[in-house]
Amino acid sequence: MKFRSPGQHKTFGSMDKHVRELADALGEELSLEEALEGTSGPFAAPLSLQGRTLSNRFAMHPMEGWDGTTDGRPSELTLRRWRAFGRSGAAMIWGGEAFAVTPEGRANPRQLALVNEENTKEDLALLIGAIREGRVESGLAPKDAFIGLQMTHSGRHARPHGTPQPIIAAHATWLDEHTKVSADHPLIGDDELQALTRSYVHLAQLAQQAGFDFVDVKACHGYLIHELLGARSRPGPYGGNYAGRTRFLLETITAIQDACPGLGVGVRLCAGDVFPHRVDPDGGPGVPLDATPHLPLNHGWGMDLQHPSQTNSAEPEQLTRDLVDRGVCLINVTLGSPYSCPHLQRPARNPPIDGYPPPEDPLLSVLRQVLMTRRIKAACPGAIVVGTGYTYLQEWFPHLAQAELRRGAVDLVGLGRMVLSYPEMPLDLLANRDIQQSRICRTFSDCTNGPRQGLVSGCFPLDSHYRQSEDGKRLRLLKGERTADHPRKP
Ligand SMILES: Cc1cc2nc3c(=O)[nH]c(=O)nc-3n(C[C@H](O)[C@H](O)[C@H](O)COP(=O)(O)O)c2cc1C
Ligand code: SF4
């Protein structure tokens, strides 16, 4: 199935029509704004937060580069990326990238991690310094960005030495099968979870000392806390009903708040999920696993347990309200998981080489993210909500983002891949400058392909540093071989 990519729409009217038609199919109203109002419009509207005033409505999403050292420290490539985040001029840097709270919680051997307190202290100062340097390169005040650190534990997807070493919170036949975890794999113990809370607190303290404004307790993308949120079959205090499944997240947040007064806390939250998809051996669109033998599901978060091809945001909405009641007002809305439904989590024109062609128009997946963000904001107006999924819209992203900001459906527009190819796009928009078409991310997925092939991540097609690098050459070779081995259907 071929879908018309946003970049192929040559007129505003044609793109707007595409968006309206898909929104209509979802029973919602969505449309673009034609005129962009950089200097004086919604992007430039100040936002008050924790006694600070953010000067614009752009947030940089966390973007890992698989390029740290094997003892969890940033490399020059890591710092180069953080400088680019700073150069963007975005008022909020949400997380930088996933930083593991323990060495065994890493998703890959080159993920940043708290291995040694002294090193981490030094590294966090370097990372925040890189953002400030980037801002100076763009002629901005170094300290004006609101900067967070994303704290993670990879749980079921832990690969601290390159091979799977899953740390799981609950069993579910479908999930175990999909992630190749045996049915007798031990669950992380309640006491181990409590020790983990202390690791989150430790990293949060170091972040605060280094000058971070907030920490993100990551609860999405299939990692440990996301899994705990869905752990209906887990016995004991950290599973079962809603109170049990959210206990670890809430206890950890309270412990951070107690230990780090003045430090903001945010949550990158999975607000909706669907049943895993698999590759069709004939090269067709991704196929959802057959849920029938597992119904109703005994595991899941943000998913309709009777009809798991559909999201159900009732619990994520409730959790957002509970978080805000606890003083956690920063919510970054995301859907799905890169491991089980990448088409929803990271809509792309070209799927990753180990992925599948999208089972629906990727634009529809973007609209699902935008509409879910609306729902979360409407359910909890006190939350400062960051929206996700805009990069696939390419040159049209500001036209939808401006409309959503204006209607108060989102507070900050989060950008992921676009920042890898064109970090200065927010600044250009804010200054009413022409958009540099040649730098727009076309969602080719090479920043995902790189790490899937054991290489670093970066914008291989559009950033000459990566294009000319040894990893860039290897990736081109690997892609060529892969396409020859497994030709896709036209
Ligand atoms: C190479 C790459 C690395 C990513 N690393 C992280 C990460 O460390 N933490 C996280 O929460 N999301 C991560 N994401 C997801 C992005 O933050 C974002 O949610 C996703 O790319 C969709 O936003 P976009 O359409 O603007 O790219 C990553 C995505 C990519 C492509
Ligand atoms: S490799 Fe570059 S163009 Fe491709 S998806 Fe990533 S950022 Fe976008």
Short mmCIF file of C-alpha atoms and ligand atoms in Angstrom, two decimals:
data_model
loop_
_atom_site.label_atom_id
_atom_site.label_comp_id
_atom_site.label_asym_id
_atom_site.label_seq_id
_atom_site.Cartn_x
_atom_site.Cartn_y
_atom_site.Cartn_z
CA MET A 1 0.00 0.00 0.00
CA LYS A 2 1.41 3.38 -1.00
CA PHE A 3 0.44 6.46 0.97
CA ARG A 4 0.92 10.02 -0.08
CA SER A 5 3.66 11.47 2.09
CA PRO A 6 3.16 15.05 3.34
CA GLY A 7 6.25 16.15 1.43
CA GLN A 8 4.45 15.18 -1.79
CA HIS A 9 1.70 17.73 -1.18
CA LYS A 10 2.69 20.79 -3.11
CA THR A 11 -0.12 23.06 -1.95
CA PHE A 12 -1.60 23.96 1.39
CA GLY A 13 -5.07 23.05 0.18
CA SER A 14 -4.07 19.55 -0.82
CA MET A 15 -2.33 18.79 2.49
CA ASP A 16 -5.16 20.34 4.48
CA LYS A 17 -7.66 18.18 2.60
CA HIS A 18 -5.64 15.03 3.34
CA VAL A 19 -5.61 15.87 7.06
CA ARG A 20 -9.30 16.74 7.16
CA GLU A 21 -10.30 13.53 5.38
CA LEU A 22 -8.34 11.32 7.76
CA ALA A 23 -9.60 13.23 10.79
CA ASP A 24 -13.11 12.83 9.49
CA ALA A 25 -12.57 9.07 9.27
CA LEU A 26 -11.67 9.18 12.97
CA GLY A 27 -14.78 11.21 13.72
CA GLU A 28 -12.75 14.28 14.69
CA GLU A 29 -12.05 17.73 13.32
CA LEU A 30 -8.53 18.70 12.50
CA SER A 31 -7.20 21.27 10.10
CA LEU A 32 -4.10 23.25 9.35
CA GLU A 33 -3.48 26.98 9.56
CA GLU A 34 -2.16 28.42 6.32
CA ALA A 35 -0.37 31.54 7.55
CA LEU A 36 2.42 30.96 10.04
CA GLU A 37 2.86 33.63 12.68
CA GLY A 38 6.38 33.02 13.93
CA THR A 39 7.29 36.16 15.85
CA SER A 40 3.86 37.06 17.12
CA GLY A 41 1.79 33.88 17.08
CA PRO A 42 1.29 30.80 19.25
CA PHE A 43 4.88 29.50 18.84
CA ALA A 44 6.24 32.65 20.46
CA ALA A 45 3.68 32.84 23.28
CA PRO A 46 5.45 32.75 26.65
CA LEU A 47 4.64 29.94 29.08
CA SER A 48 4.99 30.16 32.85
CA LEU A 49 6.43 27.10 34.50
CA GLN A 50 7.93 26.55 37.93
CA GLY A 51 8.54 30.24 38.46
CA ARG A 52 10.21 30.57 35.04
CA THR A 53 8.94 31.98 31.78
CA LEU A 54 9.58 29.87 28.71
CA SER A 55 10.02 32.08 25.67
CA ASN A 56 8.51 29.75 23.07
CA ARG A 57 6.41 26.61 22.64
CA PHE A 58 8.98 24.21 21.21
CA ALA A 59 10.32 21.22 23.11
CA MET A 60 13.06 18.86 21.97
CA HIS A 61 12.15 15.24 22.53
CA PRO A 62 14.72 12.85 23.97
CA MET A 63 16.78 11.29 21.16
CA GLU A 64 19.33 8.66 22.00
CA GLY A 65 22.38 8.18 19.78
CA TRP A 66 23.74 4.78 20.80
CA ASP A 67 27.06 6.54 20.98
CA GLY A 68 28.13 6.66 24.64
CA THR A 69 31.08 4.72 26.01
CA THR A 70 30.61 1.21 27.36
CA ASP A 71 30.87 2.59 30.89
CA GLY A 72 27.84 4.82 30.33
CA ARG A 73 29.55 8.11 29.52
CA PRO A 74 28.90 10.60 26.71
CA SER A 75 31.21 10.65 23.69
CA GLU A 76 32.01 13.63 21.47
CA LEU A 77 29.11 12.51 19.24
CA THR A 78 26.75 12.60 22.20
CA LEU A 79 27.84 16.11 23.07
CA ARG A 80 27.55 17.18 19.43
CA ARG A 81 23.87 16.11 19.51
CA TRP A 82 23.18 17.92 22.79
CA ARG A 83 24.77 21.08 21.33
CA ALA A 84 22.37 20.75 18.40
CA PHE A 85 19.44 20.50 20.85
CA GLY A 86 20.67 23.79 22.33
CA ARG A 87 21.12 25.38 18.89
CA SER A 88 17.45 24.73 18.15
CA GLY A 89 16.42 27.54 20.46
CA ALA A 90 13.61 25.36 21.83
CA ALA A 91 12.58 26.68 25.22
CA MET A 92 12.32 23.16 26.64
CA ILE A 93 14.76 20.29 26.26
CA TRP A 94 12.75 17.28 27.38
CA GLY A 95 15.24 14.76 28.58
CA GLY A 96 18.05 14.97 26.06
CA GLU A 97 18.11 11.20 25.82
CA ALA A 98 17.28 8.16 27.90
CA PHE A 99 19.82 7.88 30.74
CA ALA A 100 19.70 4.52 32.52
CA VAL A 101 19.45 4.61 36.31
CA THR A 102 21.51 1.41 36.62
CA PRO A 103 24.07 -0.25 34.31
CA GLU A 104 21.89 -3.36 33.91
CA GLY A 105 18.92 -1.15 32.96
CA ARG A 106 20.57 -0.06 29.70
CA ALA A 107 18.86 -0.89 26.40
CA ASN A 108 22.23 -1.08 24.67
CA PRO A 109 25.86 -1.10 25.75
CA ARG A 110 26.35 2.48 24.60
CA GLN A 111 23.45 4.03 26.48
CA LEU A 112 24.29 6.68 29.04
CA ALA A 113 24.01 5.21 32.53
CA LEU A 114 24.69 5.85 36.17
CA VAL A 115 27.64 3.50 36.66
CA ASN A 116 29.88 5.64 38.83
CA GLU A 117 28.71 8.68 40.77
CA GLU A 118 31.80 10.81 40.15
CA ASN A 119 31.72 10.17 36.40
CA THR A 120 28.01 10.88 36.19
CA LYS A 121 28.42 14.18 38.03
CA GLU A 122 31.03 15.24 35.51
CA ASP A 123 29.01 13.94 32.55
CA LEU A 124 25.77 15.66 33.49
CA ALA A 125 27.66 18.94 33.75
CA LEU A 126 29.13 18.32 30.27
CA LEU A 127 25.71 17.55 28.80
CA ILE A 128 24.06 20.63 30.19
CA GLY A 129 27.13 22.66 29.16
CA ALA A 130 26.71 21.35 25.59
CA ILE A 131 23.13 22.61 25.45
CA ARG A 132 24.26 26.00 26.66
CA GLU A 133 27.10 26.11 24.11
CA GLY A 134 24.59 25.30 21.38
CA ARG A 135 22.38 28.15 22.48
CA VAL A 136 25.31 30.55 22.40
CA GLU A 137 26.14 29.35 18.86
CA SER A 138 22.62 30.44 17.93
CA GLY A 139 23.03 33.81 19.62
CA LEU A 140 20.76 32.91 22.56
CA ALA A 141 21.15 33.37 26.29
CA PRO A 142 22.84 30.15 27.49
CA LYS A 143 20.70 29.61 30.55
CA ASP A 144 17.23 30.39 29.23
CA ALA A 145 16.23 26.84 28.24
CA PHE A 146 14.24 24.67 30.64
CA ILE A 147 16.21 21.44 30.67
CA GLY A 148 15.25 17.96 31.85
CA LEU A 149 17.00 14.62 32.08
CA GLN A 150 15.12 11.51 31.01
CA MET A 151 15.66 8.69 33.49
CA THR A 152 14.99 5.17 32.29
CA HIS A 153 15.19 1.49 33.09
CA SER A 154 14.80 -0.69 30.01
CA GLY A 155 13.22 -3.62 31.82
CA ARG A 156 12.18 -6.30 29.33
CA HIS A 157 14.28 -4.62 26.64
CA ALA A 158 17.51 -4.44 28.67
CA ARG A 159 20.60 -5.30 26.60
CA PRO A 160 23.40 -3.85 28.69
CA HIS A 161 26.06 -5.91 26.90
CA GLY A 162 24.39 -6.22 23.51
CA THR A 163 22.41 -9.41 24.10
CA PRO A 164 18.98 -9.52 25.78
CA GLN A 165 19.07 -9.58 29.58
CA PRO A 166 15.40 -8.91 30.27
CA ILE A 167 14.26 -7.66 33.64
CA ILE A 168 10.52 -8.14 33.62
CA ALA A 169 7.65 -6.96 35.78
CA ALA A 170 4.94 -9.38 34.68
CA HIS A 171 4.19 -12.31 32.42
CA ALA A 172 1.67 -12.31 29.59
CA THR A 173 1.83 -15.07 27.01
CA TRP A 174 1.56 -12.74 24.04
CA LEU A 175 4.13 -10.33 25.39
CA ASP A 176 6.57 -13.07 26.35
CA GLU A 177 6.22 -14.67 22.92
CA HIS A 178 6.66 -11.38 21.13
CA THR A 179 9.78 -10.46 23.12
CA LYS A 180 11.15 -14.05 23.29
CA VAL A 181 11.11 -14.22 27.08
CA SER A 182 10.51 -17.65 28.61
CA ALA A 183 7.40 -18.25 30.69
CA ASP A 184 9.48 -19.11 33.77
CA HIS A 185 11.72 -16.02 33.62
CA PRO A 186 11.76 -14.55 37.16
CA LEU A 187 9.94 -11.30 37.86
CA ILE A 188 11.82 -8.38 39.34
CA GLY A 189 11.15 -8.60 43.10
CA ASP A 190 9.31 -5.99 45.15
CA ASP A 191 12.50 -5.33 47.14
CA GLU A 192 14.45 -4.89 43.91
CA LEU A 193 11.89 -2.35 42.74
CA GLN A 194 12.30 -0.46 46.01
CA ALA A 195 16.09 -0.45 45.49
CA LEU A 196 15.47 0.85 41.98
CA THR A 197 13.50 3.77 43.39
CA ARG A 198 16.67 4.70 45.26
CA SER A 199 18.62 4.62 41.98
CA TYR A 200 16.09 6.98 40.37
CA VAL A 201 16.44 9.30 43.35
CA HIS A 202 20.23 9.14 43.19
CA LEU A 203 20.30 10.11 39.50
CA ALA A 204 17.73 12.85 40.10
CA GLN A 205 19.92 14.31 42.85
CA LEU A 206 22.94 14.34 40.56
CA ALA A 207 20.88 15.96 37.80
CA GLN A 208 19.71 18.67 40.16
CA GLN A 209 23.27 19.34 41.32
CA ALA A 210 24.37 19.63 37.69
CA GLY A 211 21.72 22.29 37.04
CA PHE A 212 18.91 20.35 35.35
CA ASP A 213 15.52 21.98 35.90
CA PHE A 214 13.57 18.74 35.91
CA VAL A 215 13.80 14.99 35.54
CA ASP A 216 11.52 12.78 33.48
CA VAL A 217 10.56 9.45 35.03
CA LYS A 218 10.08 7.69 31.69
CA ALA A 219 6.90 5.59 31.60
CA CYS A 220 6.54 4.58 27.96
CA HIS A 221 7.89 2.71 24.92
CA GLY A 222 7.70 -0.75 26.51
CA TYR A 223 10.32 -0.14 29.19
CA LEU A 224 10.08 -1.17 32.84
CA ILE A 225 7.68 1.44 34.19
CA HIS A 226 5.42 1.14 31.13
CA GLU A 227 5.33 -2.61 31.74
CA LEU A 228 4.52 -2.11 35.43
CA LEU A 229 1.60 0.13 34.48
CA GLY A 230 0.09 -2.80 32.59
CA ALA A 231 1.07 -5.52 35.05
CA ARG A 232 -2.42 -6.82 35.85
CA SER A 233 -1.18 -10.36 36.49
CA ARG A 234 1.64 -9.32 38.82
CA PRO A 235 0.97 -10.41 42.39
CA GLY A 236 1.78 -8.18 45.37
CA PRO A 237 1.85 -4.42 45.89
CA TYR A 238 3.22 -3.46 42.43
CA GLY A 239 0.65 -5.09 40.20
CA GLY A 240 -3.00 -6.02 39.86
CA ASN A 241 -5.36 -3.10 40.09
CA TYR A 242 -4.75 0.49 39.03
CA ALA A 243 -3.39 1.49 42.45
CA GLY A 244 -0.90 -1.39 42.44
CA ARG A 245 0.23 -0.89 38.86
CA THR A 246 0.87 2.83 39.31
CA ARG A 247 2.43 2.42 42.78
CA PHE A 248 6.06 2.16 41.64
CA LEU A 249 5.85 5.29 39.48
CA LEU A 250 4.09 7.33 42.14
CA GLU A 251 6.31 6.12 44.99
CA THR A 252 9.41 6.89 42.96
CA ILE A 253 8.15 10.38 42.14
CA THR A 254 7.33 11.08 45.79
CA ALA A 255 10.81 9.90 46.80
CA ILE A 256 12.39 12.24 44.22
CA GLN A 257 10.25 15.16 45.36
CA ASP A 258 11.26 14.51 48.99
CA ALA A 259 14.96 14.22 48.18
CA CYS A 260 15.16 17.04 45.61
CA PRO A 261 13.03 20.01 46.65
CA GLY A 262 12.82 22.55 43.83
CA LEU A 263 13.54 20.01 41.09
CA GLY A 264 10.67 19.63 38.62
CA VAL A 265 9.39 16.18 37.77
CA GLY A 266 7.81 15.15 34.49
CA VAL A 267 6.60 11.92 32.98
CA ARG A 268 6.91 10.82 29.37
CA LEU A 269 3.73 8.83 29.41
CA CYS A 270 2.39 6.11 27.19
CA ALA A 271 -1.13 7.45 26.69
CA GLY A 272 -2.25 4.64 24.40
CA ASP A 273 -1.04 1.37 22.98
CA VAL A 274 -2.11 -1.34 20.54
CA PHE A 275 -1.35 -5.05 20.20
CA PRO A 276 2.09 -5.86 18.72
CA HIS A 277 2.56 -6.06 14.97
CA ARG A 278 4.88 -8.38 13.10
CA VAL A 279 6.62 -8.36 9.76
CA ASP A 280 4.73 -10.02 6.88
CA PRO A 281 7.24 -12.41 5.23
CA ASP A 282 5.81 -11.42 1.83
CA GLY A 283 6.68 -7.80 2.45
CA GLY A 284 3.10 -6.61 3.01
CA PRO A 285 2.01 -4.17 5.72
CA GLY A 286 2.69 -5.00 9.39
CA VAL A 287 0.29 -7.61 10.70
CA PRO A 288 -1.17 -7.47 14.22
CA LEU A 289 -0.58 -10.66 16.20
CA ASP A 290 -3.73 -12.70 16.68
CA ALA A 291 -5.14 -11.53 20.01
CA THR A 292 -8.09 -13.94 20.05
CA PRO A 293 -6.51 -16.67 22.23
CA HIS A 294 -5.53 -14.07 24.83
CA LEU A 295 -8.82 -12.18 25.27
CA PRO A 296 -9.55 -10.43 27.48
CA LEU A 297 -5.91 -9.46 27.92
CA ASN A 298 -4.40 -9.90 31.38
CA HIS A 299 -1.75 -7.33 30.63
CA GLY A 300 -1.79 -3.94 29.02
CA TRP A 301 -1.81 -0.19 29.54
CA GLY A 302 -3.68 2.28 27.39
CA MET A 303 -5.00 -0.62 25.31
CA ASP A 304 -8.57 -1.82 24.95
CA LEU A 305 -8.29 -5.23 26.63
CA GLN A 306 -11.21 -6.68 24.65
CA HIS A 307 -10.27 -5.05 21.33
CA PRO A 308 -6.51 -4.54 21.51
CA SER A 309 -6.24 -3.06 18.04
CA GLN A 310 -7.62 0.04 19.74
CA THR A 311 -6.22 2.34 22.38
CA ASN A 312 -8.08 3.10 25.60
CA SER A 313 -6.87 6.20 27.38
CA ALA A 314 -9.10 6.04 30.49
CA GLU A 315 -6.26 4.96 32.79
CA PRO A 316 -3.61 7.26 31.27
CA GLU A 317 -6.07 10.14 31.75
CA GLN A 318 -6.63 9.10 35.37
CA LEU A 319 -2.89 8.82 35.94
CA THR A 320 -2.32 12.29 34.49
CA ARG A 321 -4.85 13.68 36.97
CA ASP A 322 -3.17 11.80 39.83
CA LEU A 323 0.24 13.08 38.76
CA VAL A 324 -0.94 16.68 38.62
CA ASP A 325 -2.48 16.25 42.08
CA ARG A 326 1.01 15.29 43.26
CA GLY A 327 2.58 18.37 41.71
CA VAL A 328 3.81 16.63 38.56
CA CYS A 329 2.44 18.85 35.87
CA LEU A 330 4.85 18.08 33.00
CA ILE A 331 3.42 15.37 30.77
CA ASN A 332 4.93 14.34 27.45
CA VAL A 333 2.34 12.30 25.56
CA THR A 334 3.50 9.40 23.42
CA LEU A 335 1.87 6.26 22.03
CA GLY A 336 2.91 2.65 21.59
CA SER A 337 6.39 1.24 21.50
CA PRO A 338 9.23 1.09 18.96
CA TYR A 339 9.48 -2.64 19.67
CA SER A 340 5.88 -3.64 19.03
CA CYS A 341 4.11 -0.97 16.98
CA PRO A 342 6.72 1.38 15.48
CA HIS A 343 4.23 2.62 12.87
CA LEU A 344 2.23 4.23 15.66
CA GLN A 345 5.09 5.34 17.88
CA ARG A 346 7.29 6.81 15.13
CA PRO A 347 5.29 7.30 11.88
CA ALA A 348 7.63 7.16 8.90
CA ARG A 349 7.62 7.23 5.14
CA ASN A 350 10.25 4.45 4.97
CA PRO A 351 9.95 1.84 7.72
CA PRO A 352 13.15 0.69 9.44
CA ILE A 353 14.84 -2.15 7.52
CA ASP A 354 13.88 -4.69 10.16
CA GLY A 355 10.37 -3.21 10.37
CA TYR A 356 7.24 -3.47 8.26
CA PRO A 357 5.44 -1.23 5.80
CA PRO A 358 2.79 0.78 7.68
CA PRO A 359 -0.59 -0.92 8.10
CA GLU A 360 -2.29 2.49 7.89
CA ASP A 361 -1.50 5.86 6.38
CA PRO A 362 1.32 7.17 8.63
CA LEU A 363 -0.49 10.50 8.62
CA LEU A 364 -3.35 8.77 10.42
CA SER A 365 -0.87 7.55 13.06
CA VAL A 366 0.30 11.15 13.49
CA LEU A 367 -3.28 12.32 13.91
CA ARG A 368 -3.83 9.64 16.55
CA GLN A 369 -0.94 11.16 18.52
CA VAL A 370 -2.29 14.67 18.10
CA LEU A 371 -5.81 13.65 19.10
CA MET A 372 -4.58 11.68 22.11
CA THR A 373 -2.67 14.75 23.24
CA ARG A 374 -5.91 16.74 22.97
CA ARG A 375 -7.67 14.15 25.13
CA ILE A 376 -5.02 14.21 27.83
CA LYS A 377 -4.99 18.00 27.92
CA ALA A 378 -8.79 18.18 28.02
CA ALA A 379 -8.95 15.57 30.80
CA CYS A 380 -6.40 17.45 32.82
CA PRO A 381 -6.14 21.14 31.93
CA GLY A 382 -3.69 21.71 34.82
CA ALA A 383 -1.03 19.64 33.07
CA ILE A 384 1.62 21.24 30.85
CA VAL A 385 1.35 18.88 27.91
CA VAL A 386 4.02 18.23 25.28
CA GLY A 387 2.79 16.72 22.01
CA THR A 388 4.58 14.10 19.91
CA GLY A 389 4.60 12.80 16.35
CA TYR A 390 4.99 15.99 14.35
CA THR A 391 8.09 15.16 12.30
CA TYR A 392 6.29 12.98 9.74
CA LEU A 393 4.35 16.10 8.71
CA GLN A 394 7.61 17.56 7.36
CA GLU A 395 7.18 21.14 6.04
CA TRP A 396 3.54 21.05 7.10
CA PHE A 397 4.23 20.34 10.77
CA PRO A 398 4.14 24.00 11.85
CA HIS A 399 0.76 24.44 10.16
CA LEU A 400 -0.83 21.76 12.33
CA ALA A 401 1.22 22.60 15.42
CA GLN A 402 0.21 26.25 15.31
CA ALA A 403 -3.47 25.27 15.06
CA GLU A 404 -3.22 22.88 18.00
CA LEU A 405 -1.38 25.44 20.14
CA ARG A 406 -3.94 28.10 19.31
CA ARG A 407 -6.84 25.94 20.40
CA GLY A 408 -5.04 25.11 23.67
CA ALA A 409 -4.93 21.41 22.82
CA VAL A 410 -1.21 21.20 23.57
CA ASP A 411 1.19 23.46 25.44
CA LEU A 412 4.48 22.64 23.75
CA VAL A 413 5.18 21.07 20.39
CA GLY A 414 7.73 18.29 20.77
CA LEU A 415 10.14 17.50 17.95
CA GLY A 416 12.19 14.34 17.64
CA ARG A 417 13.73 13.34 14.31
CA MET A 418 13.40 16.82 12.80
CA VAL A 419 16.04 18.00 15.25
CA LEU A 420 18.54 15.46 13.96
CA SER A 421 18.32 16.72 10.40
CA TYR A 422 17.49 20.39 10.94
CA PRO A 423 18.04 21.54 14.53
CA GLU A 424 17.52 25.21 13.72
CA MET A 425 14.03 24.77 12.27
CA PRO A 426 12.29 26.13 15.41
CA LEU A 427 14.49 29.23 15.33
CA ASP A 428 13.76 29.78 11.64
CA LEU A 429 10.03 29.47 12.31
CA LEU A 430 10.17 31.84 15.26
CA ALA A 431 12.01 34.42 13.18
CA ASN A 432 9.65 34.09 10.18
CA ARG A 433 12.59 32.96 8.04
CA ASP A 434 12.12 30.67 5.05
CA ILE A 435 12.24 26.99 5.91
CA GLN A 436 15.33 25.22 4.51
CA GLN A 437 13.60 22.52 2.48
CA SER A 438 16.73 20.49 1.90
CA ARG A 439 17.18 19.92 5.63
CA ILE A 440 13.69 18.73 6.45
CA CYS A 441 13.55 15.21 7.88
CA ARG A 442 11.81 13.02 5.30
CA THR A 443 11.42 10.16 7.80
CA PHE A 444 13.70 7.75 5.96
CA SER A 445 14.33 5.94 9.29
CA ASP A 446 18.11 5.71 8.93
CA CYS A 447 18.50 7.11 12.45
CA THR A 448 16.64 3.96 13.54
CA ASN A 449 18.37 1.67 11.03
CA GLY A 450 21.84 2.61 12.30
CA PRO A 451 21.42 1.28 15.85
CA ARG A 452 19.41 -1.73 14.64
CA GLN A 453 22.59 -2.66 12.74
CA GLY A 454 24.87 -2.04 15.73
CA LEU A 455 25.93 1.44 14.52
CA VAL A 456 25.45 4.86 16.05
CA SER A 457 22.32 6.86 15.34
CA GLY A 458 22.24 10.14 13.48
CA CYS A 459 20.76 11.66 10.39
CA PHE A 460 22.75 9.67 7.83
CA PRO A 461 21.04 11.09 4.73
CA LEU A 462 21.02 14.78 5.61
CA ASP A 463 23.80 15.45 8.11
CA SER A 464 27.08 15.31 6.19
CA HIS A 465 28.98 14.33 9.33
CA TYR A 466 27.07 11.04 9.48
CA ARG A 467 26.75 10.61 5.73
CA GLN A 468 30.52 10.69 5.31
CA SER A 469 31.31 8.67 8.43
CA GLU A 470 32.43 5.04 8.44
CA ASP A 471 29.06 4.13 9.99
CA GLY A 472 27.36 5.97 7.15
CA LYS A 473 29.23 3.90 4.56
CA ARG A 474 28.47 0.66 6.44
CA LEU A 475 24.81 1.51 6.71
CA ARG A 476 24.53 2.10 2.97
CA LEU A 477 26.19 -1.25 2.33
CA LEU A 478 23.98 -3.07 4.85
CA LYS A 479 20.84 -1.50 3.42
CA GLY A 480 21.86 -2.50 -0.08
CA GLU A 481 22.48 -6.10 1.01
CA ARG A 482 19.28 -6.26 2.95
CA THR A 483 17.18 -4.98 0.07
CA ALA A 484 18.80 -7.52 -2.25
CA ASP A 485 18.08 -10.37 0.22
CA HIS A 486 14.51 -9.36 0.99
CA PRO A 487 13.07 -7.40 -1.87
CA ARG A 488 9.98 -5.53 -0.80
CA LYS A 489 6.85 -5.71 -2.87
CA PRO A 490 6.50 -2.58 -5.01
C1 LIG B 1 16.93 7.59 16.87
C2 LIG B 1 15.84 7.80 17.88
C3 LIG B 1 16.14 7.80 19.24
C4 LIG B 1 15.14 7.99 20.18
N1 LIG B 1 15.47 8.01 21.50
C5 LIG B 1 14.50 8.22 22.42
C6 LIG B 1 14.81 8.29 23.80
O1 LIG B 1 15.97 8.18 24.21
N2 LIG B 1 13.78 8.50 24.67
C7 LIG B 1 12.48 8.64 24.26
O2 LIG B 1 11.58 8.83 25.08
N3 LIG B 1 12.16 8.59 22.95
C8 LIG B 1 13.13 8.40 22.04
N4 LIG B 1 12.80 8.40 20.71
C9 LIG B 1 11.42 8.74 20.29
C10 LIG B 1 11.32 10.24 19.99
O3 LIG B 1 11.56 11.00 21.16
C11 LIG B 1 9.94 10.62 19.44
O4 LIG B 1 8.94 10.24 20.33
C12 LIG B 1 9.64 9.97 18.10
O5 LIG B 1 10.74 10.04 17.23
C13 LIG B 1 8.41 10.64 17.44
O6 LIG B 1 8.62 12.02 17.32
P1 LIG B 1 9.03 12.68 15.89
O7 LIG B 1 7.95 12.28 14.95
O8 LIG B 1 9.13 14.14 16.12
O9 LIG B 1 10.35 12.07 15.51
C14 LIG B 1 13.80 8.18 19.76
C15 LIG B 1 13.50 8.19 18.39
C16 LIG B 1 14.50 8.00 17.46
C17 LIG B 1 14.15 8.07 15.98
S1 SF4 B 2 17.79 9.60 9.31
FE1 SF4 B 2 17.43 11.81 9.10
S2 SF4 B 2 15.87 12.02 7.49
FE2 SF4 B 2 15.88 9.89 8.20
S3 SF4 B 2 14.31 9.78 9.78
FE3 SF4 B 2 16.22 10.12 10.82
S4 SF4 B 2 16.40 12.33 11.01
FE4 SF4 B 2 14.85 11.94 9.47
#
